[in-house]
Amino acid sequence: QVQLVQSGAEVKKPGASVKVSCKASGYTFTAYFIHWVRQAPGQGPEWMGWISPKSGNTNYAENLQGRVTMTRDTSISTVHVELTSLKSGDTAIYYCVRGLPLSFPVWSWFDPWGQGTSVTVSS
Amino acid sequence: QSVLTQPPSVSGAPGQRVTISCTGSTSNIGAGYDVHWYQQLPGAAPKLLIYNNTNRPSGVPDRFSGSKSGTSASLVLTGLQADDEADYYCQSYDISLSGQGVFGGGTKLTVL
């Protein structure tokens, strides 16, 4: 079955960076868009950006431009998101989610979701 | 402040029907972009409930239905059950801000 398995929880200090990984299985890794979504405590989800695992092309949310980088390693079917200059407002659960196949518009529903990675930013 | 607006909470008794609204604008739902709905149980990741306004993934009961009109969309739950108690989120796409995914702030459904 299609599965996205993420790396473990992280605790970081303000100003530091964090890198979260997401390993895909159960489908052709390079055939589907992957998006990252985060959810701060008690808030609705927030879309962060997408990556094409085939080409490495990316598109990021405007409010994260300059601080976020999404990459992929096709040899191990894994995507990564790195966020720099962390602040307390970046404390959230980070999810990788699968979109539609690359031949479809990038904007679609998200299914499935990874189990989530908790990132806590605290001094 | 979420781009899509949902009521913070709704409630209903077992067996009843409830509706959760999702209000957008002319740069997202009103521009013709599809709306998708997710259910999030406590401590779990969101799960796809409705895609492309009205479609249910396999395994989602037909007690859940969706619709879209103008700049708004709705999720309807009929025959409420205790395990429907969860947070529900709508999602769409917005052509402003160089184009990006947008979510509602979520609606907490309480089954009385």
PDB file of C-alpha atoms in Angstrom:
ATOM      1  CA  GLN A   1       0.000   0.000   0.000  1.00  0.00           C
ATOM      2  CA  VAL A   2       1.049   3.603  -0.528  1.00  0.00           C
ATOM      3  CA  GLN A   3       2.932   4.829   2.518  1.00  0.00           C
ATOM      4  CA  LEU A   4       4.873   7.921   3.551  1.00  0.00           C
ATOM      5  CA  VAL A   5       7.087   7.425   6.600  1.00  0.00           C
ATOM      6  CA  GLN A   6       8.704  10.468   8.186  1.00  0.00           C
ATOM      7  CA  SER A   7      11.719  11.015  10.411  1.00  0.00           C
ATOM      8  CA  GLY A   8      11.467  11.526  14.146  1.00  0.00           C
ATOM      9  CA  ALA A   9      10.691  14.501  16.342  1.00  0.00           C
ATOM     10  CA  GLU A  10      13.091  17.431  16.547  1.00  0.00           C
ATOM     11  CA  VAL A  11      13.745  20.110  19.163  1.00  0.00           C
ATOM     12  CA  LYS A  12      15.674  23.145  17.978  1.00  0.00           C
ATOM     13  CA  LYS A  13      16.744  26.505  19.301  1.00  0.00           C
ATOM     14  CA  PRO A  14      15.677  29.758  17.631  1.00  0.00           C
ATOM     15  CA  GLY A  15      17.923  30.586  14.704  1.00  0.00           C
ATOM     16  CA  ALA A  16      18.833  26.963  14.040  1.00  0.00           C
ATOM     17  CA  SER A  17      17.825  24.822  11.035  1.00  0.00           C
ATOM     18  CA  VAL A  18      15.861  21.592  10.813  1.00  0.00           C
ATOM     19  CA  LYS A  19      15.644  18.938   8.102  1.00  0.00           C
ATOM     20  CA  VAL A  20      12.739  16.489   7.999  1.00  0.00           C
ATOM     21  CA  SER A  21      12.700  13.394   5.784  1.00  0.00           C
ATOM     22  CA  CYS A  22       9.876  11.448   4.174  1.00  0.00           C
ATOM     23  CA  LYS A  23      10.349   8.003   2.644  1.00  0.00           C
ATOM     24  CA  ALA A  24       7.794   6.860   0.087  1.00  0.00           C
ATOM     25  CA  SER A  25       6.843   3.278  -0.701  1.00  0.00           C
ATOM     26  CA  GLY A  26       4.131   1.334  -2.483  1.00  0.00           C
ATOM     27  CA  TYR A  27       4.165   3.361  -5.736  1.00  0.00           C
ATOM     28  CA  THR A  28       6.533   4.813  -8.350  1.00  0.00           C
ATOM     29  CA  PHE A  29       8.294   7.553  -6.386  1.00  0.00           C
ATOM     30  CA  THR A  30       9.124   9.748  -9.384  1.00  0.00           C
ATOM     31  CA  ALA A  31       5.579   9.724 -10.761  1.00  0.00           C
ATOM     32  CA  TYR A  32       3.734  11.848  -8.175  1.00  0.00           C
ATOM     33  CA  PHE A  33       4.091  15.334  -6.714  1.00  0.00           C
ATOM     34  CA  ILE A  34       4.959  15.538  -3.022  1.00  0.00           C
ATOM     35  CA  HIS A  35       3.816  18.509  -0.947  1.00  0.00           C
ATOM     36  CA  TRP A  36       4.747  19.573   2.563  1.00  0.00           C
ATOM     37  CA  VAL A  37       2.089  20.843   4.957  1.00  0.00           C
ATOM     38  CA  ARG A  38       2.561  21.993   8.539  1.00  0.00           C
ATOM     39  CA  GLN A  39       0.104  22.402  11.379  1.00  0.00           C
ATOM     40  CA  ALA A  40       0.819  24.606  14.381  1.00  0.00           C
ATOM     41  CA  PRO A  41      -0.800  23.650  17.700  1.00  0.00           C
ATOM     42  CA  GLY A  42      -4.531  24.320  17.602  1.00  0.00           C
ATOM     43  CA  GLN A  43      -4.381  25.696  14.059  1.00  0.00           C
ATOM     44  CA  GLY A  44      -5.449  24.574  10.617  1.00  0.00           C
ATOM     45  CA  PRO A  45      -2.918  23.103   8.209  1.00  0.00           C
ATOM     46  CA  GLU A  46      -0.634  25.424   6.224  1.00  0.00           C
ATOM     47  CA  TRP A  47       0.708  24.501   2.782  1.00  0.00           C
ATOM     48  CA  MET A  48       4.493  24.952   2.536  1.00  0.00           C
ATOM     49  CA  GLY A  49       5.333  23.940  -1.027  1.00  0.00           C
ATOM     50  CA  TRP A  50       5.711  21.087  -3.497  1.00  0.00           C
ATOM     51  CA  ILE A  51       8.483  19.168  -5.201  1.00  0.00           C
ATOM     52  CA  SER A  52       8.516  17.062  -8.338  1.00  0.00           C
ATOM     53  CA  PRO A  53      10.497  13.958  -7.364  1.00  0.00           C
ATOM     54  CA  LYS A  54      11.307  13.369 -11.056  1.00  0.00           C
ATOM     55  CA  SER A  55      12.838  16.751 -11.949  1.00  0.00           C
ATOM     56  CA  GLY A  56      13.503  18.252  -8.524  1.00  0.00           C
ATOM     57  CA  ASN A  57      11.478  21.341  -9.493  1.00  0.00           C
ATOM     58  CA  THR A  58       9.942  23.108  -6.513  1.00  0.00           C
ATOM     59  CA  ASN A  59       7.451  25.828  -5.617  1.00  0.00           C
ATOM     60  CA  TYR A  60       7.299  27.349  -2.152  1.00  0.00           C
ATOM     61  CA  ALA A  61       4.742  29.337  -0.200  1.00  0.00           C
ATOM     62  CA  GLU A  62       5.540  33.046  -0.390  1.00  0.00           C
ATOM     63  CA  ASN A  63       5.774  33.468   3.375  1.00  0.00           C
ATOM     64  CA  LEU A  64       8.525  30.809   3.542  1.00  0.00           C
ATOM     65  CA  GLN A  65      10.561  31.895   0.509  1.00  0.00           C
ATOM     66  CA  GLY A  66      14.233  32.183   1.392  1.00  0.00           C
ATOM     67  CA  ARG A  67      13.954  29.917   4.443  1.00  0.00           C
ATOM     68  CA  VAL A  68      12.628  26.647   2.984  1.00  0.00           C
ATOM     69  CA  THR A  69      14.304  24.144   0.675  1.00  0.00           C
ATOM     70  CA  MET A  70      12.804  20.892  -0.604  1.00  0.00           C
ATOM     71  CA  THR A  71      15.025  18.214  -2.098  1.00  0.00           C
ATOM     72  CA  ARG A  72      14.744  14.594  -3.129  1.00  0.00           C
ATOM     73  CA  ASP A  73      16.939  11.497  -3.318  1.00  0.00           C
ATOM     74  CA  THR A  74      15.496   9.176  -5.944  1.00  0.00           C
ATOM     75  CA  SER A  75      17.888   6.354  -5.012  1.00  0.00           C
ATOM     76  CA  ILE A  76      16.084   5.920  -1.685  1.00  0.00           C
ATOM     77  CA  SER A  77      12.635   7.320  -2.631  1.00  0.00           C
ATOM     78  CA  THR A  78      12.953  10.073  -0.066  1.00  0.00           C
ATOM     79  CA  VAL A  79      12.119  13.764  -0.010  1.00  0.00           C
ATOM     80  CA  HIS A  80      13.421  16.276   2.492  1.00  0.00           C
ATOM     81  CA  VAL A  81      12.336  19.688   3.702  1.00  0.00           C
ATOM     82  CA  GLU A  82      14.800  22.013   5.378  1.00  0.00           C
ATOM     83  CA  LEU A  83      13.743  25.151   7.224  1.00  0.00           C
ATOM     84  CA  THR A  84      16.360  27.666   8.356  1.00  0.00           C
ATOM     85  CA  SER A  85      16.398  30.616  10.795  1.00  0.00           C
ATOM     86  CA  LEU A  86      13.825  28.876  12.960  1.00  0.00           C
ATOM     87  CA  LYS A  87      11.545  30.931  15.203  1.00  0.00           C
ATOM     88  CA  SER A  88       8.936  29.961  17.764  1.00  0.00           C
ATOM     89  CA  GLY A  89       6.197  30.349  15.162  1.00  0.00           C
ATOM     90  CA  ASP A  90       7.701  27.414  13.249  1.00  0.00           C
ATOM     91  CA  THR A  91       6.716  25.042  16.063  1.00  0.00           C
ATOM     92  CA  ALA A  92       4.336  22.608  14.354  1.00  0.00           C
ATOM     93  CA  ILE A  93       3.730  19.096  13.107  1.00  0.00           C
ATOM     94  CA  TYR A  94       5.224  18.789   9.621  1.00  0.00           C
ATOM     95  CA  TYR A  95       3.543  16.420   7.144  1.00  0.00           C
ATOM     96  CA  CYS A  96       4.593  15.164   3.740  1.00  0.00           C
ATOM     97  CA  VAL A  97       1.613  14.388   1.541  1.00  0.00           C
ATOM     98  CA  ARG A  98       1.241  12.907  -1.921  1.00  0.00           C
ATOM     99  CA  GLY A  99      -0.475  14.828  -4.689  1.00  0.00           C
ATOM    100  CA  LEU A 100      -1.486  13.753  -8.169  1.00  0.00           C
ATOM    101  CA  PRO A 101       0.670  12.197 -10.898  1.00  0.00           C
ATOM    102  CA  LEU A 102       3.058  14.606 -12.615  1.00  0.00           C
ATOM    103  CA  SER A 103       0.942  14.544 -15.787  1.00  0.00           C
ATOM    104  CA  PHE A 104      -1.935  16.199 -13.883  1.00  0.00           C
ATOM    105  CA  PRO A 105      -2.201  19.781 -12.566  1.00  0.00           C
ATOM    106  CA  VAL A 106      -0.112  20.172  -9.437  1.00  0.00           C
ATOM    107  CA  TRP A 107      -3.093  21.467  -7.508  1.00  0.00           C
ATOM    108  CA  SER A 108      -5.105  18.631  -6.133  1.00  0.00           C
ATOM    109  CA  TRP A 109      -6.134  16.851  -3.023  1.00  0.00           C
ATOM    110  CA  PHE A 110      -3.553  15.286  -0.722  1.00  0.00           C
ATOM    111  CA  ASP A 111      -3.600  11.558  -0.092  1.00  0.00           C
ATOM    112  CA  PRO A 112      -2.049   9.881   1.780  1.00  0.00           C
ATOM    113  CA  TRP A 113      -0.406  11.884   4.543  1.00  0.00           C
ATOM    114  CA  GLY A 114       2.746  10.899   6.381  1.00  0.00           C
ATOM    115  CA  GLN A 115       2.458  10.275  10.101  1.00  0.00           C
ATOM    116  CA  GLY A 116       3.837  13.744  10.882  1.00  0.00           C
ATOM    117  CA  THR A 117       7.046  15.012  12.462  1.00  0.00           C
ATOM    118  CA  SER A 118       6.904  17.265  15.497  1.00  0.00           C
ATOM    119  CA  VAL A 119       9.290  20.213  15.353  1.00  0.00           C
ATOM    120  CA  THR A 120       9.587  22.292  18.502  1.00  0.00           C
ATOM    121  CA  VAL A 121      11.500  25.580  18.490  1.00  0.00           C
ATOM    122  CA  SER A 122      12.353  26.716  21.980  1.00  0.00           C
ATOM    123  CA  SER A 123      15.212  28.394  23.762  1.00  0.00           C
TER     124      SER A 123
ATOM    125  CA  GLN B   1      -6.068  33.973   9.753  1.00  0.00           C
ATOM    126  CA  SER B   2      -6.914  31.233   7.253  1.00  0.00           C
ATOM    127  CA  VAL B   3      -7.733  32.078   3.647  1.00  0.00           C
ATOM    128  CA  LEU B   4     -10.777  29.790   3.774  1.00  0.00           C
ATOM    129  CA  THR B   5     -13.282  30.470   6.559  1.00  0.00           C
ATOM    130  CA  GLN B   6     -14.986  27.697   8.518  1.00  0.00           C
ATOM    131  CA  PRO B   7     -17.158  27.859  11.638  1.00  0.00           C
ATOM    132  CA  PRO B   8     -15.012  26.956  14.671  1.00  0.00           C
ATOM    133  CA  SER B   9     -17.497  24.380  15.907  1.00  0.00           C
ATOM    134  CA  VAL B  10     -20.688  22.528  15.093  1.00  0.00           C
ATOM    135  CA  SER B  11     -22.583  19.903  17.038  1.00  0.00           C
ATOM    136  CA  GLY B  12     -25.368  17.418  16.631  1.00  0.00           C
ATOM    137  CA  ALA B  13     -26.982  14.441  18.294  1.00  0.00           C
ATOM    138  CA  PRO B  14     -26.439  10.879  17.084  1.00  0.00           C
ATOM    139  CA  GLY B  15     -28.467  10.238  13.935  1.00  0.00           C
ATOM    140  CA  GLN B  16     -28.807  13.912  13.080  1.00  0.00           C
ATOM    141  CA  ARG B  17     -27.458  15.844  10.090  1.00  0.00           C
ATOM    142  CA  VAL B  18     -24.880  18.626  10.294  1.00  0.00           C
ATOM    143  CA  THR B  19     -23.394  20.956   7.699  1.00  0.00           C
ATOM    144  CA  ILE B  20     -19.920  22.512   7.766  1.00  0.00           C
ATOM    145  CA  SER B  21     -19.368  25.519   5.535  1.00  0.00           C
ATOM    146  CA  CYS B  22     -16.166  26.706   3.872  1.00  0.00           C
ATOM    147  CA  THR B  23     -16.179  30.257   2.531  1.00  0.00           C
ATOM    148  CA  GLY B  24     -13.538  31.536   0.152  1.00  0.00           C
ATOM    149  CA  SER B  25     -13.247  34.316  -2.401  1.00  0.00           C
ATOM    150  CA  THR B  26     -12.918  35.053  -6.104  1.00  0.00           C
ATOM    151  CA  SER B  27      -9.223  34.126  -6.019  1.00  0.00           C
ATOM    152  CA  ASN B  28      -9.811  30.551  -4.841  1.00  0.00           C
ATOM    153  CA  ILE B  29     -13.169  28.742  -4.678  1.00  0.00           C
ATOM    154  CA  GLY B  30     -14.913  31.459  -6.682  1.00  0.00           C
ATOM    155  CA  ALA B  31     -12.274  31.198  -9.416  1.00  0.00           C
ATOM    156  CA  GLY B  32     -13.425  27.630 -10.049  1.00  0.00           C
ATOM    157  CA  TYR B  33     -10.851  25.713  -8.073  1.00  0.00           C
ATOM    158  CA  ASP B  34     -11.972  22.483  -6.509  1.00  0.00           C
ATOM    159  CA  VAL B  35     -12.521  22.001  -2.786  1.00  0.00           C
ATOM    160  CA  HIS B  36     -11.349  18.978  -0.818  1.00  0.00           C
ATOM    161  CA  TRP B  37     -12.230  17.947   2.721  1.00  0.00           C
ATOM    162  CA  TYR B  38     -10.257  16.156   5.422  1.00  0.00           C
ATOM    163  CA  GLN B  39     -11.134  14.556   8.748  1.00  0.00           C
ATOM    164  CA  GLN B  40      -8.602  14.707  11.575  1.00  0.00           C
ATOM    165  CA  LEU B  41      -9.114  12.496  14.594  1.00  0.00           C
ATOM    166  CA  PRO B  42      -7.325  13.452  17.829  1.00  0.00           C
ATOM    167  CA  GLY B  43      -3.608  12.802  17.629  1.00  0.00           C
ATOM    168  CA  ALA B  44      -3.748  11.612  14.007  1.00  0.00           C
ATOM    169  CA  ALA B  45      -2.862  13.024  10.605  1.00  0.00           C
ATOM    170  CA  PRO B  46      -5.684  14.418   8.472  1.00  0.00           C
ATOM    171  CA  LYS B  47      -7.403  11.886   6.222  1.00  0.00           C
ATOM    172  CA  LEU B  48      -8.986  12.637   2.843  1.00  0.00           C
ATOM    173  CA  LEU B  49     -12.776  12.612   3.073  1.00  0.00           C
ATOM    174  CA  ILE B  50     -14.044  14.340  -0.108  1.00  0.00           C
ATOM    175  CA  TYR B  51     -12.112  15.312  -3.235  1.00  0.00           C
ATOM    176  CA  ASN B  52     -13.061  17.555  -6.146  1.00  0.00           C
ATOM    177  CA  ASN B  53     -16.056  18.997  -4.300  1.00  0.00           C
ATOM    178  CA  THR B  54     -18.286  15.928  -4.307  1.00  0.00           C
ATOM    179  CA  ASN B  55     -16.278  12.713  -4.664  1.00  0.00           C
ATOM    180  CA  ARG B  56     -15.673  10.167  -1.904  1.00  0.00           C
ATOM    181  CA  PRO B  57     -12.520   8.012  -1.855  1.00  0.00           C
ATOM    182  CA  SER B  58     -13.189   4.307  -1.511  1.00  0.00           C
ATOM    183  CA  GLY B  59     -13.933   3.395   2.070  1.00  0.00           C
ATOM    184  CA  VAL B  60     -15.570   6.703   3.011  1.00  0.00           C
ATOM    185  CA  PRO B  61     -19.235   6.106   3.929  1.00  0.00           C
ATOM    186  CA  ASP B  62     -21.937   7.772   1.846  1.00  0.00           C
ATOM    187  CA  ARG B  63     -23.058   9.555   5.023  1.00  0.00           C
ATOM    188  CA  PHE B  64     -20.427  12.127   4.019  1.00  0.00           C
ATOM    189  CA  SER B  65     -21.192  14.368   1.037  1.00  0.00           C
ATOM    190  CA  GLY B  66     -19.852  17.607  -0.377  1.00  0.00           C
ATOM    191  CA  SER B  67     -21.032  20.430  -2.579  1.00  0.00           C
ATOM    192  CA  LYS B  68     -19.747  23.697  -3.982  1.00  0.00           C
ATOM    193  CA  SER B  69     -21.457  26.878  -5.157  1.00  0.00           C
ATOM    194  CA  GLY B  70     -19.998  30.266  -5.972  1.00  0.00           C
ATOM    195  CA  THR B  71     -17.322  31.177  -3.441  1.00  0.00           C
ATOM    196  CA  SER B  72     -18.360  28.529  -0.893  1.00  0.00           C
ATOM    197  CA  ALA B  73     -18.438  24.806  -0.313  1.00  0.00           C
ATOM    198  CA  SER B  74     -20.160  22.582   2.216  1.00  0.00           C
ATOM    199  CA  LEU B  75     -19.588  19.231   3.865  1.00  0.00           C
ATOM    200  CA  VAL B  76     -22.715  17.400   5.027  1.00  0.00           C
ATOM    201  CA  LEU B  77     -22.714  14.536   7.494  1.00  0.00           C
ATOM    202  CA  THR B  78     -25.918  12.556   7.936  1.00  0.00           C
ATOM    203  CA  GLY B  79     -26.734   9.853  10.474  1.00  0.00           C
ATOM    204  CA  LEU B  80     -24.160  11.246  12.935  1.00  0.00           C
ATOM    205  CA  GLN B  81     -22.161   8.685  14.865  1.00  0.00           C
ATOM    206  CA  ALA B  82     -19.985   9.098  17.956  1.00  0.00           C
ATOM    207  CA  ASP B  83     -16.803   8.345  16.018  1.00  0.00           C
ATOM    208  CA  ASP B  84     -17.507  11.234  13.620  1.00  0.00           C
ATOM    209  CA  GLU B  85     -16.323  13.531  16.415  1.00  0.00           C
ATOM    210  CA  ALA B  86     -13.219  15.133  14.915  1.00  0.00           C
ATOM    211  CA  ASP B  87     -11.816  18.252  13.280  1.00  0.00           C
ATOM    212  CA  TYR B  88     -12.751  18.872   9.653  1.00  0.00           C
ATOM    213  CA  TYR B  89     -10.757  21.005   7.201  1.00  0.00           C
ATOM    214  CA  CYS B  90     -11.459  22.276   3.701  1.00  0.00           C
ATOM    215  CA  GLN B  91      -8.657  22.835   1.170  1.00  0.00           C
ATOM    216  CA  SER B  92      -8.407  24.533  -2.205  1.00  0.00           C
ATOM    217  CA  TYR B  93      -6.005  26.540  -4.367  1.00  0.00           C
ATOM    218  CA  ASP B  94      -5.520  30.301  -4.510  1.00  0.00           C
ATOM    219  CA  ILE B  95      -4.231  32.139  -7.563  1.00  0.00           C
ATOM    220  CA  SER B  96      -2.995  35.117  -5.586  1.00  0.00           C
ATOM    221  CA  LEU B  97       0.436  35.103  -3.903  1.00  0.00           C
ATOM    222  CA  SER B  98       1.950  33.341  -6.946  1.00  0.00           C
ATOM    223  CA  GLY B  99      -0.485  30.461  -6.472  1.00  0.00           C
ATOM    224  CA  GLN B 100      -0.557  28.236  -3.431  1.00  0.00           C
ATOM    225  CA  GLY B 101      -2.582  25.700  -1.539  1.00  0.00           C
ATOM    226  CA  VAL B 102      -4.926  27.050   1.099  1.00  0.00           C
ATOM    227  CA  PHE B 103      -6.789  25.481   4.003  1.00  0.00           C
ATOM    228  CA  GLY B 104      -9.645  26.439   6.251  1.00  0.00           C
ATOM    229  CA  GLY B 105      -9.053  26.991   9.949  1.00  0.00           C
ATOM    230  CA  GLY B 106     -10.998  23.873  10.807  1.00  0.00           C
ATOM    231  CA  THR B 107     -14.336  22.961  12.392  1.00  0.00           C
ATOM    232  CA  LYS B 108     -14.600  20.880  15.533  1.00  0.00           C
ATOM    233  CA  LEU B 109     -17.578  18.525  15.318  1.00  0.00           C
ATOM    234  CA  THR B 110     -19.024  17.471  18.651  1.00  0.00           C
ATOM    235  CA  VAL B 111     -21.482  14.583  18.789  1.00  0.00           C
ATOM    236  CA  LEU B 112     -23.748  15.287  21.744  1.00  0.00           C
TER     237      LEU B 112
END
